XYZ file of C-alpha atoms in Angstrom:
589
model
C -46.244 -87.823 -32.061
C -48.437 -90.697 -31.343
C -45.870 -91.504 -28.455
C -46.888 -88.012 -27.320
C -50.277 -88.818 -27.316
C -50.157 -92.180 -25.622
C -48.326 -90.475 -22.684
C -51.402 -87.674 -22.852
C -54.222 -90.013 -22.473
C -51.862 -91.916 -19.329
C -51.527 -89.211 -17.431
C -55.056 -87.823 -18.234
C -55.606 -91.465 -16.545
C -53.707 -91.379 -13.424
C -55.215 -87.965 -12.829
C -58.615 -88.606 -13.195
C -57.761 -92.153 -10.896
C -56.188 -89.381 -8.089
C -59.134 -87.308 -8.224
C -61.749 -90.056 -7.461
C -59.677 -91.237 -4.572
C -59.353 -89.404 -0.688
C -56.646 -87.415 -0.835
C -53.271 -88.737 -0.194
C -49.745 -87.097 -1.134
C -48.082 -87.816 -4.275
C -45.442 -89.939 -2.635
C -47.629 -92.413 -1.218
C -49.973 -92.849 -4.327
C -46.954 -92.855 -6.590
C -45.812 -96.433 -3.580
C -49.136 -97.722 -4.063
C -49.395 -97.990 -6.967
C -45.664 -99.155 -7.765
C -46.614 -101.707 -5.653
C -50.083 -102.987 -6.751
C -47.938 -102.885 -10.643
C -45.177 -105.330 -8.809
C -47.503 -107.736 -6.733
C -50.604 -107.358 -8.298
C -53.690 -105.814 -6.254
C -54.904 -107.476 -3.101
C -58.255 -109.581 -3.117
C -59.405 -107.990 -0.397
C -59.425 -104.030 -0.377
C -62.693 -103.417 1.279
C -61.895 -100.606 4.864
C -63.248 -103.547 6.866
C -60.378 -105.766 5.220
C -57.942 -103.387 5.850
C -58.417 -103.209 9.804
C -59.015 -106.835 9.798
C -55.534 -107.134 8.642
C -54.355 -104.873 10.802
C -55.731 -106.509 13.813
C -54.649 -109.996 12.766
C -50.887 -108.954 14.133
C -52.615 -108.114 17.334
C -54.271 -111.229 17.811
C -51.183 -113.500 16.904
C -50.276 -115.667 20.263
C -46.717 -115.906 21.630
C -45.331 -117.883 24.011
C -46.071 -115.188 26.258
C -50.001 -114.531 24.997
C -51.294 -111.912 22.973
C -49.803 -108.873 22.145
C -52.417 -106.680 23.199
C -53.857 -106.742 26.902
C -55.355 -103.966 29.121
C -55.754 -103.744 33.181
C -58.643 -101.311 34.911
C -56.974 -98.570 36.846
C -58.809 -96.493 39.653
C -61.049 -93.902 38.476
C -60.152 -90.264 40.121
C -63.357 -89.849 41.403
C -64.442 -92.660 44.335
C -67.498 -94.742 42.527
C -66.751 -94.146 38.765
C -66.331 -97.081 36.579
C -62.461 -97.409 36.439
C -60.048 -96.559 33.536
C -59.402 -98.967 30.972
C -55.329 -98.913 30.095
C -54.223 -101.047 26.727
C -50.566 -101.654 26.082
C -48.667 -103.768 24.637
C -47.160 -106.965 26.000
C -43.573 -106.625 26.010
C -42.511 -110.160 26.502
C -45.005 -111.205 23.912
C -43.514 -107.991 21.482
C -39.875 -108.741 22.542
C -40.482 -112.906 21.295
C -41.653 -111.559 17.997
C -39.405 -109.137 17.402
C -36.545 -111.625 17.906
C -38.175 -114.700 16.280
C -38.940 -113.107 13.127
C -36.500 -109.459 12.794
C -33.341 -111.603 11.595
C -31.426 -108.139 11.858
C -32.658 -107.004 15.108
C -32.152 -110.232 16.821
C -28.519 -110.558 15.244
C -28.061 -107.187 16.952
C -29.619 -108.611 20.124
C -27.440 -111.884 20.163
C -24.252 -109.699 19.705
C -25.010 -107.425 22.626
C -25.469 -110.773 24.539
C -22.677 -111.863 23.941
C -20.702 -108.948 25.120
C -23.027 -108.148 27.967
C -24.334 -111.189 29.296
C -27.842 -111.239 31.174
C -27.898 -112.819 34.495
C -29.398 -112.585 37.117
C -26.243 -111.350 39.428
C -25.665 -108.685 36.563
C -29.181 -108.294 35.061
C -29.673 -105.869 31.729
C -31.077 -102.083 32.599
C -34.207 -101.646 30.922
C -34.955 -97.575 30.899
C -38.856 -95.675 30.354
C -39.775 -92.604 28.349
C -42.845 -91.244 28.825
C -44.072 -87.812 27.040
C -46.958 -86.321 25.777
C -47.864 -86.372 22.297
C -49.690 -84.012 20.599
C -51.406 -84.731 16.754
C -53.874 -82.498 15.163
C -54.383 -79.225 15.418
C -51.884 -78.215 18.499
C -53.851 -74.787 18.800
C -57.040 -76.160 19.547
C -58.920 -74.975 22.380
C -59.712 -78.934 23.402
C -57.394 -80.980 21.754
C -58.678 -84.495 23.089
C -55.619 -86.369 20.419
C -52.849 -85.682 22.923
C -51.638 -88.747 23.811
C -49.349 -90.044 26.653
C -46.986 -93.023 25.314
C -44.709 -94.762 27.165
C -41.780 -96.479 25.131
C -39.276 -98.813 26.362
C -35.500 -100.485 25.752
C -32.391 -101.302 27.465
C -29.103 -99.516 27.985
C -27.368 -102.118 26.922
C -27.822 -100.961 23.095
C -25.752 -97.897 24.183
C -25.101 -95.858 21.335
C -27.940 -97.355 18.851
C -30.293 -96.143 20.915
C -29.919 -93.389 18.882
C -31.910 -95.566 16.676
C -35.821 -94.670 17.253
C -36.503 -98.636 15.705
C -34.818 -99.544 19.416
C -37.277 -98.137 21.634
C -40.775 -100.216 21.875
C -43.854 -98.678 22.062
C -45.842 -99.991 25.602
C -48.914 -97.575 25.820
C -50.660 -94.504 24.381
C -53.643 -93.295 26.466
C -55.147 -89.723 25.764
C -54.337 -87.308 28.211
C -57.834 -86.770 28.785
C -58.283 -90.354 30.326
C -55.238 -90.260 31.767
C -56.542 -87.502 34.014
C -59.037 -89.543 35.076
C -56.970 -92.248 36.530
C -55.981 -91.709 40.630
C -52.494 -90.668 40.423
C -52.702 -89.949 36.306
C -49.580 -91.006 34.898
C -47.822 -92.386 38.053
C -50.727 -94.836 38.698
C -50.064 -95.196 34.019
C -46.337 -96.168 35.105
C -46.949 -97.642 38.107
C -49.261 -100.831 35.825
C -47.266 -101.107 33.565
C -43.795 -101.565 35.897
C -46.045 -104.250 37.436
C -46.519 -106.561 33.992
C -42.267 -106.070 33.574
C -41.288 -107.384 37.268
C -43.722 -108.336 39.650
C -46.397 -110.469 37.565
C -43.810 -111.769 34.823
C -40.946 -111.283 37.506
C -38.428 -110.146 34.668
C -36.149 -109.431 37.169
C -36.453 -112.576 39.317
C -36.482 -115.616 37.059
C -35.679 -113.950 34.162
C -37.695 -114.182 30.524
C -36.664 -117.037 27.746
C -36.423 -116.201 24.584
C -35.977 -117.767 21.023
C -33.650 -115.739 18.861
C -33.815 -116.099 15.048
C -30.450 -118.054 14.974
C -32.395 -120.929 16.730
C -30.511 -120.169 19.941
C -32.839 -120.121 23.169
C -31.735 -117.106 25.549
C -32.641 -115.995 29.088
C -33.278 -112.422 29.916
C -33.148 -110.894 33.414
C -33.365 -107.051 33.696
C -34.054 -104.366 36.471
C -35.703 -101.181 36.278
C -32.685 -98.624 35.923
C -34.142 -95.354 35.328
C -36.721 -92.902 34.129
C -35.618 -90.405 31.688
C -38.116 -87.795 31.139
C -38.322 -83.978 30.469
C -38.911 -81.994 33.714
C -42.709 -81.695 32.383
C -43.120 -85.788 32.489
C -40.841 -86.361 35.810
C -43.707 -83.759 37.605
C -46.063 -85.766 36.358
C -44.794 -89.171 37.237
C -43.447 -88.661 40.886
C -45.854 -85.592 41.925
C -42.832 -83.139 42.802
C -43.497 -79.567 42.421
C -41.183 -79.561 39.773
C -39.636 -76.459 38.429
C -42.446 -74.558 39.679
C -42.404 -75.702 43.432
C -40.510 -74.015 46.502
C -38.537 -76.895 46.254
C -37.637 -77.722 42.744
C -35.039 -80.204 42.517
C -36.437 -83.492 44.241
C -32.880 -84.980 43.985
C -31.425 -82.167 46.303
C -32.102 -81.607 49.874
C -31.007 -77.818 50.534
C -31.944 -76.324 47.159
C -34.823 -73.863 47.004
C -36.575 -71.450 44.940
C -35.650 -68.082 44.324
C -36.705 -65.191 42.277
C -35.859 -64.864 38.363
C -35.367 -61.726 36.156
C -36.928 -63.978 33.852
C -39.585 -65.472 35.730
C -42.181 -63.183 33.032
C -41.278 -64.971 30.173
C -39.531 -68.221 31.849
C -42.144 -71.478 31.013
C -39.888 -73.365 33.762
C -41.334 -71.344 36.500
C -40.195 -68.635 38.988
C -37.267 -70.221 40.410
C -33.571 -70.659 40.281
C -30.832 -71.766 42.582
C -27.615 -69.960 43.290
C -25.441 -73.480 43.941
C -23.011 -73.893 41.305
C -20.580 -76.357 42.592
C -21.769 -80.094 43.077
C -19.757 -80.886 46.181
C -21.905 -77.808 47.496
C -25.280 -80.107 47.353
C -26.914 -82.308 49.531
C -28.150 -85.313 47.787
C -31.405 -87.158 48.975
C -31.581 -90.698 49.010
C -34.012 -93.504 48.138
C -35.189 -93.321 51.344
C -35.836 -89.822 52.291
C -37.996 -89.500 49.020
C -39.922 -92.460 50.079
C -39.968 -91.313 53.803
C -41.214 -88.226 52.531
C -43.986 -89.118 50.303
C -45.164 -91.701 52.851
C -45.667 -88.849 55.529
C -47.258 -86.983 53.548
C -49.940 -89.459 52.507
C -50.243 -90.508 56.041
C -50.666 -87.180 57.142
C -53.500 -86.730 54.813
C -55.979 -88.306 57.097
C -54.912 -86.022 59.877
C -54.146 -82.666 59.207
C -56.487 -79.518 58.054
C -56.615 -77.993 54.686
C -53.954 -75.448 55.214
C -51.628 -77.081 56.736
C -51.473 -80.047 54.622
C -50.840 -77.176 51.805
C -48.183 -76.104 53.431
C -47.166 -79.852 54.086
C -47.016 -80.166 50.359
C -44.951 -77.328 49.770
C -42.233 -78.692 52.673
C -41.777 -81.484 51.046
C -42.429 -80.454 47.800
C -44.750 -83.292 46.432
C -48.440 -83.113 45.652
C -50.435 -85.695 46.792
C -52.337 -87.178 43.573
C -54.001 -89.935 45.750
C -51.643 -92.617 44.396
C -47.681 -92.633 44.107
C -45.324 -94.577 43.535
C -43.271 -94.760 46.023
C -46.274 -95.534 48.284
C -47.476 -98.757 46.005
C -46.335 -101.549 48.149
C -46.373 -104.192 45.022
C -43.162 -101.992 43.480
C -41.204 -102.030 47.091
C -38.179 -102.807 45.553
C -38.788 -101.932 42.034
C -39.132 -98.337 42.113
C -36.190 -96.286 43.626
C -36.609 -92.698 43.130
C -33.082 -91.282 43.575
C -31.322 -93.156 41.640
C -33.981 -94.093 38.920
C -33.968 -90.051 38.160
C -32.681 -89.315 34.539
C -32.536 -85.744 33.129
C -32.522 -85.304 29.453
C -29.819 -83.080 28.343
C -31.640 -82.256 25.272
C -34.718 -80.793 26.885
C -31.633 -79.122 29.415
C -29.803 -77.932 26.673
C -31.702 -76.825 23.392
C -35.270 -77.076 23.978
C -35.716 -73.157 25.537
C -33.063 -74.676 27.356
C -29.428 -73.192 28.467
C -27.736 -72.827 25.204
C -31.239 -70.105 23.546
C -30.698 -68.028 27.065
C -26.848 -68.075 26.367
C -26.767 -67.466 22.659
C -29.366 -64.868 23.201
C -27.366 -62.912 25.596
C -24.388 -63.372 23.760
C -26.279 -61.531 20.467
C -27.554 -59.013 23.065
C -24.253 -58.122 24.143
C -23.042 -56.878 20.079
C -25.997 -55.303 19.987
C -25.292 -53.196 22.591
C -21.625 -52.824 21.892
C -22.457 -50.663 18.662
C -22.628 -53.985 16.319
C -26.236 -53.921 15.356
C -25.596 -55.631 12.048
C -24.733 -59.233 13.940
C -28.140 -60.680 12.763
C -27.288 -60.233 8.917
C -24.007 -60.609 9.210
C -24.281 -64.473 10.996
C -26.744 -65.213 8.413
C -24.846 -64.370 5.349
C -22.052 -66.312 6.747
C -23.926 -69.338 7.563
C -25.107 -69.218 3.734
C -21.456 -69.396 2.851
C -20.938 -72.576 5.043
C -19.650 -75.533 4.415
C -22.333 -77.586 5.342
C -22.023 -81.562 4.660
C -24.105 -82.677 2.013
C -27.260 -83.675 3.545
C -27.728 -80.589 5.199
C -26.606 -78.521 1.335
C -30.014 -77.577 1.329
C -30.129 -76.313 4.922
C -32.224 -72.963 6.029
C -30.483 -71.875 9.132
C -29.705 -68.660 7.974
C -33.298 -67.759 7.569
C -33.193 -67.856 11.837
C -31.473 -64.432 11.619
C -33.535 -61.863 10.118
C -34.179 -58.707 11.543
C -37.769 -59.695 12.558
C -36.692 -62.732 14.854
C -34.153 -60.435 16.660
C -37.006 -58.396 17.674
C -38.664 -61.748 18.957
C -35.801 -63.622 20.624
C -35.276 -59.683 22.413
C -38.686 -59.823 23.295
C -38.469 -63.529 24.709
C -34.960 -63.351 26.533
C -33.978 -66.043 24.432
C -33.160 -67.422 21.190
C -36.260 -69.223 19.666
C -35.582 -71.924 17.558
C -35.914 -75.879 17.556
C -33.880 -78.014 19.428
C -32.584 -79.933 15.972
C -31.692 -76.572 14.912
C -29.484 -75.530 18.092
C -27.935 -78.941 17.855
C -26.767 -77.779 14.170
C -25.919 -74.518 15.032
C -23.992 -74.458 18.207
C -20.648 -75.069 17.177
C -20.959 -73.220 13.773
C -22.158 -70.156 15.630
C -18.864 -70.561 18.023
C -16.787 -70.428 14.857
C -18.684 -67.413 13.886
C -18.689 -65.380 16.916
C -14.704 -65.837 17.345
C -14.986 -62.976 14.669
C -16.153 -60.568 16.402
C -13.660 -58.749 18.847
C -16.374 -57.109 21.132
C -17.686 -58.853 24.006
C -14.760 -61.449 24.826
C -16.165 -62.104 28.263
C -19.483 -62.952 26.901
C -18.189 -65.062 24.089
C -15.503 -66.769 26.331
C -19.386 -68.185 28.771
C -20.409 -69.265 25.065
C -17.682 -71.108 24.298
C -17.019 -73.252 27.562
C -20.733 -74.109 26.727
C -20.364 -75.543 23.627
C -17.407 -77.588 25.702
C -19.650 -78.834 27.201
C -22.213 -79.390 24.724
C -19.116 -81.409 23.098
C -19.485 -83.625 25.788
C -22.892 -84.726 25.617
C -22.439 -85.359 22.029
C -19.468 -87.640 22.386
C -21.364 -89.364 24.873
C -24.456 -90.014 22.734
C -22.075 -90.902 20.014
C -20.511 -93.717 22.275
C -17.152 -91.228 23.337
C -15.241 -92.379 26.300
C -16.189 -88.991 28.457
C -15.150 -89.587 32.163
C -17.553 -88.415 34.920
C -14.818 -85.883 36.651
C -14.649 -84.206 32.896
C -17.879 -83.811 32.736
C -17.724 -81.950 36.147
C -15.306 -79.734 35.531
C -16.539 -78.838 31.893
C -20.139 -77.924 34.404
C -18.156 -75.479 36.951
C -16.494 -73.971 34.463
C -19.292 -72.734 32.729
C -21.403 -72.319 35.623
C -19.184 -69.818 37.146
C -18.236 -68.210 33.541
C -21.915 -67.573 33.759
C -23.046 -65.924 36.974
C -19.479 -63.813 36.699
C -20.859 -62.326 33.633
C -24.409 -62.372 34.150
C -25.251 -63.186 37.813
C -27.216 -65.474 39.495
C -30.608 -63.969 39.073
C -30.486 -65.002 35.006
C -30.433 -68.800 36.314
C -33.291 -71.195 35.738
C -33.917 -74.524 36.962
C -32.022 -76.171 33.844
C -28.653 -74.700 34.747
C -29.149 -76.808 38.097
C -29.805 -79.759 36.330
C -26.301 -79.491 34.852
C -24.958 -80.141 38.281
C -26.668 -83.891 38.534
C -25.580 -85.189 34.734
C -22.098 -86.089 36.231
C -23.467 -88.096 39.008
C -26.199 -89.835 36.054
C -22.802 -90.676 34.118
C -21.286 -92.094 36.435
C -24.457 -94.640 37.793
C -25.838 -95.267 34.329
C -21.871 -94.942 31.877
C -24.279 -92.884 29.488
C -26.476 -90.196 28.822
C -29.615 -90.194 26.333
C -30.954 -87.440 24.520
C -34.222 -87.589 23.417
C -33.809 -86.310 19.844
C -34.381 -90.166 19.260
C -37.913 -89.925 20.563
C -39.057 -86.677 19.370
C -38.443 -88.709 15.766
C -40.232 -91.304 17.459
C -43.182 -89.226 18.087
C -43.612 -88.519 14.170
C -44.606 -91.951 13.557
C -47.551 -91.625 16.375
C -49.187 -88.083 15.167
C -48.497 -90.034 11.458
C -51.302 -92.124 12.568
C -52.684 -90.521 15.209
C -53.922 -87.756 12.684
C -55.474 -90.515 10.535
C -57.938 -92.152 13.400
C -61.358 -90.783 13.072
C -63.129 -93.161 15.154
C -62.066 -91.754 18.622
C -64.090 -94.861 20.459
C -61.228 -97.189 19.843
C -58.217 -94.270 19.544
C -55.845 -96.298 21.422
C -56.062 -99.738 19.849
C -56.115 -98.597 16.402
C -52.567 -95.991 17.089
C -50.776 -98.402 19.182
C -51.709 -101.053 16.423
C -50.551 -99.146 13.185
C -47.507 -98.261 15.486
C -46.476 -101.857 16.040
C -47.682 -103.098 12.521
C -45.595 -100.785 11.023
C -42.125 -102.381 11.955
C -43.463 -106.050 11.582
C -43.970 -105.688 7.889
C -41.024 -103.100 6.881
C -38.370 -105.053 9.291
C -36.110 -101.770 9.870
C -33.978 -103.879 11.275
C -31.389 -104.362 8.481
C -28.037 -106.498 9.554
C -26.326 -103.144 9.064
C -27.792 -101.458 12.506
C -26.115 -104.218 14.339
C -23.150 -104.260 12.082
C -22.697 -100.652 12.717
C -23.524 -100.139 16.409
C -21.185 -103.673 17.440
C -18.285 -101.809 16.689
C -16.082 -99.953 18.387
C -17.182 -95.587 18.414
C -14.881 -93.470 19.373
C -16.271 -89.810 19.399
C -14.081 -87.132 19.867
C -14.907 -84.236 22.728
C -13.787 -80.622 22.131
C -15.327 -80.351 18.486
C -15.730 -76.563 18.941
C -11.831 -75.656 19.601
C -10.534 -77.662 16.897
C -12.890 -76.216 14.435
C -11.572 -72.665 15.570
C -8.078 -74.037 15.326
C -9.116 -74.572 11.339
C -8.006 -71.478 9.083
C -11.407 -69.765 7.970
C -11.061 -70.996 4.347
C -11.734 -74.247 5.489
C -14.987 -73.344 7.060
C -16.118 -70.777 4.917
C -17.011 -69.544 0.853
C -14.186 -67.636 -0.247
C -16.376 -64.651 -1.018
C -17.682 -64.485 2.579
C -14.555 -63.702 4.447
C -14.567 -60.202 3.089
C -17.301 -59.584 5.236
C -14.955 -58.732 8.545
């Protein structure tokens, strides 16, 4: 009893000590003060101590000077103060990182070793750039979003699955960043300038000092850009998916109209090509010709026709590209830096929620209105693997979202989610006898979804594979469907075999949508908007320096040799249903 009342008066305690405190969740108060019980309780605790601490990482010098720097880009508008840009110094991050991240820079040395740097064969350092968006995402002015820029090298291959591998270089609000001439290409175009022309990474290489002791030398080139089609508008001023001419990469491709051009957020456009050899690839240096013109012909032609220049060539001119900044001649190659994202292509109100859609449309209309609850009573009977026992997928399939995805053309969901469901759903449909034709364009998608997930996985998936996995489902499609259902993303299918074969991988950017969580994490935190930029990108960076994610198990794991099987979907069908499913749920056909 008096044990009882011991306990009382404790947590009477600890609630009355989370009451007088702001508000944070049980989890973290529950960490804090574990840890103030193990270490003791800091002698400084004031908020003043806490960013000073913060900042002291900041201020640390490297052999390569601080970690935080900032350059003044051109204002918009001719005679406004110009833009101040922070970011991070990458050689000075990079030195760190590998000086002090025992794990990381194991991982590091090990990739050396099997890829050496030189300057004949120099690493391929890739961007991401995307906007971020904290706080309240249904505000009329949300003046959080944030443009961040993060960095690595393909080198890492298949751990750059790991969002610890990509490095964190800027995050400017998207309100300043529409000040700057050129916005984001003008962001990009800095910051490519601090990794090879005033370090010249690529030139003389970078020296480092790994934890081991060893001293290494890094050279690296620029080897691609891989964006959404939102970010790749924004960072070489095409039209995009939007534009006459939507595909910058292609030379006879243009716009046509779309059944779903009401409800399609890519734009009124499509493109009835469906066989690669059918294209007409533009090089380096037409897109550079092209942009060039067009900025010279700024000065001389009238209003109209320098609109209708625009749409020609299909580039905006923004004032500043670049392809036109003569301090990245050489850096900057705009064909062959281009890198879809098959994720964004795929899943994110991509291919596969058109397909699946239409596939769902079809039994409705052949007389099997009950598909919705039937596909979600099986996927409760799943077999899921155990960290996804607690899964809600099924919830996806009520009767209420049918009458959305109906309403939308296509099925709504997240792109995690499609990842999760595509092969399951293949198993599922295969039960259903109506509609072979439509199921049969379903299922040579999910071959080819196979193959971008053995890919990412580190798969051997050769280039000509790829290809013909891309025709066959391309002309599955527009036999069933037609032509006029197409939009832009089923032509970027045609350019991933061509990106396989220049860069021996693909990346999906699952890795920095995770990413992103740790930015809105603190993004949502910063009240004091003055200094919004310093104080994300330095709880961003702090964050890895004192947790060391790097564990010797990353580089363990991702040194070894992956082999990832392609054609998940048909073996899975080739599995008798009791393997797949709860006894109790086969009764339901």
């Amino acid at each position: 009893m008096a044990a009882r009342e011991r306990r009382n008066r404790a947590l009477e305690q600890l609630e009355s000590f989370r009451r007088r405190v702001p508000h944070v969740s049980a989890s973290a108060l529950s960490a804090v003060l574990t840890e103030a019980k193990r270490q003791g309780i800091p002698e400084l605790t004031s908020r003043a101590d806490v960013q000073e601490a913060r900042d002291v990482t900041m201020q640390q010098k490297t052999p390569y000077g601080e970690l935080y720097k900032s350059v003044d880009l051109d204002h918009v508008k001719a005679g406004q103060p110009k833009v101040r840009l922070n970011y991070v110094n990458p050689f000075a991050l990079l030195s760190v990182l590998l000086a002090t991240c025992v794990g990381f820079s194991s991982f590091f040395e090990q990739v050396l070793l099997d890829k050496p740097s030189t300057a004949e064969q120099p690493w391929s350092l890739v961007l991401y750039s995307d906007e971020v968006t904290p706080g309240n995402q249904l505000a009329i002015a949300n003046d959080r979003k944030i443009q961040v820029v993060y960095w690595s090298f393909l080198e890492f291959g298949s751990a750059l699955s790991d969002e610890n591998l990509w490095f964190t270089i800027s995050a400017k609000r998207s309100s300043q960043v529409h000040d700057i001439l050129g916005g984001m290409a003008n962001l990009l175009g800095a910051l490519l300038k601090v990794l090879f022309v005033y370090e010249a990474f690529e030139l003389t290489g970078i020296r480092f000092k790994l934890a081991s002791g060893r001293s290494v030398r890094l050279f690296a080139k620029l080897a691609c850009f891989v964006q959404d089609g939102g970010a790749h508008k924004i960072t070489w001023h095409c039209k995009g998916d939007s534009g006459h001419r939507f595909c910058m990469l292609c030379r006879n491709v243009v716009s046509m109209g779309s059944e779903l051009a009401d409800v399609d957020t890519d734009g009124n456009v499509f493109c009835n090509i469906i066989k690669i050899d059918d294209l007409d690839f533009a090089t380096d240096d037409d897109l550079i010709g092209s942009v060039q013109r067009l900025h010279a012909c700024r000065l001389t032609d009238g209003a109209d026709d320098f609109e209708d220049r625009q749409i020609a060539c299909g580039f905006t001119y923004m004032g500043y590209s670049l392809m036109t900044d003569p301090e990245l001649d050489g850096v900057v190659r705009p064909a062959t830096q281009f890198l879809h994202d098959w994720m964004h292509c795929i899943f994110a109100s991509g291919i596969w929620n058109i397909v699946l859609q239409f596939t769902f449309k079809a039994l409705q209309d052949a007389r099997r209105p009950d598909v919705y609850p039937l596909v979600s009573t099986l996927l409760q009977h799943w077999r899921w693997p155990v960290r996804m026992r607690q899964t809600k997928l099924h919830e996806m399939f009520t009767m209420a979202r049918r009458v959305t995805n109906n309403e939308a053309k296509r099925f709504k969901c997240q792109a995690s989610e499609g990842l999760s469901l595509y092969a399951v759903l293949a198993v599922i449909l295969a039960c259903f006898t109506e509609c072979p034709h439509e199921f049969m364009v379903y299922l040579l998608l999910c071959d080819l979804i196979d193959c971008f997930v053995a890919v990412s996985r580190g798969g051997s998936v050769d280039p000509s594979l790829l290809k013909d996995r891309v025709h066959a489902f391309l002309q599955a499609f527009c036999s069933v469907y037609g032509y006029e259902f197409m939009t832009p993303k089923f032509h970027w299918l045609l350019h991933f075999p061509k990106h396989l074969e220049e860069f021996k991988m693909l990346i999906a950017c699952f890795v920095h949508e995770r990413k992103h969580k740790m930015v809105k994490r603190y993004a949502n935190d910063v009240l004091n908007t003055t200094v919004f930029e310093f104080s994300v990108l330095s709880e961003v960076l702090r964050n890895p320096f004192l947790r060391n994610p790097f564990s010797l198990t990353l580089w363990l794991w991702s040194a070894q040799t992956r082999s990832a099987q392609f054609g998940f979907v048909r073996s899975w069908l080739a599995q008798p249903s009791s393997a797949m499913f709860g006894p109790s749920s086969l009764q339901l056909f």
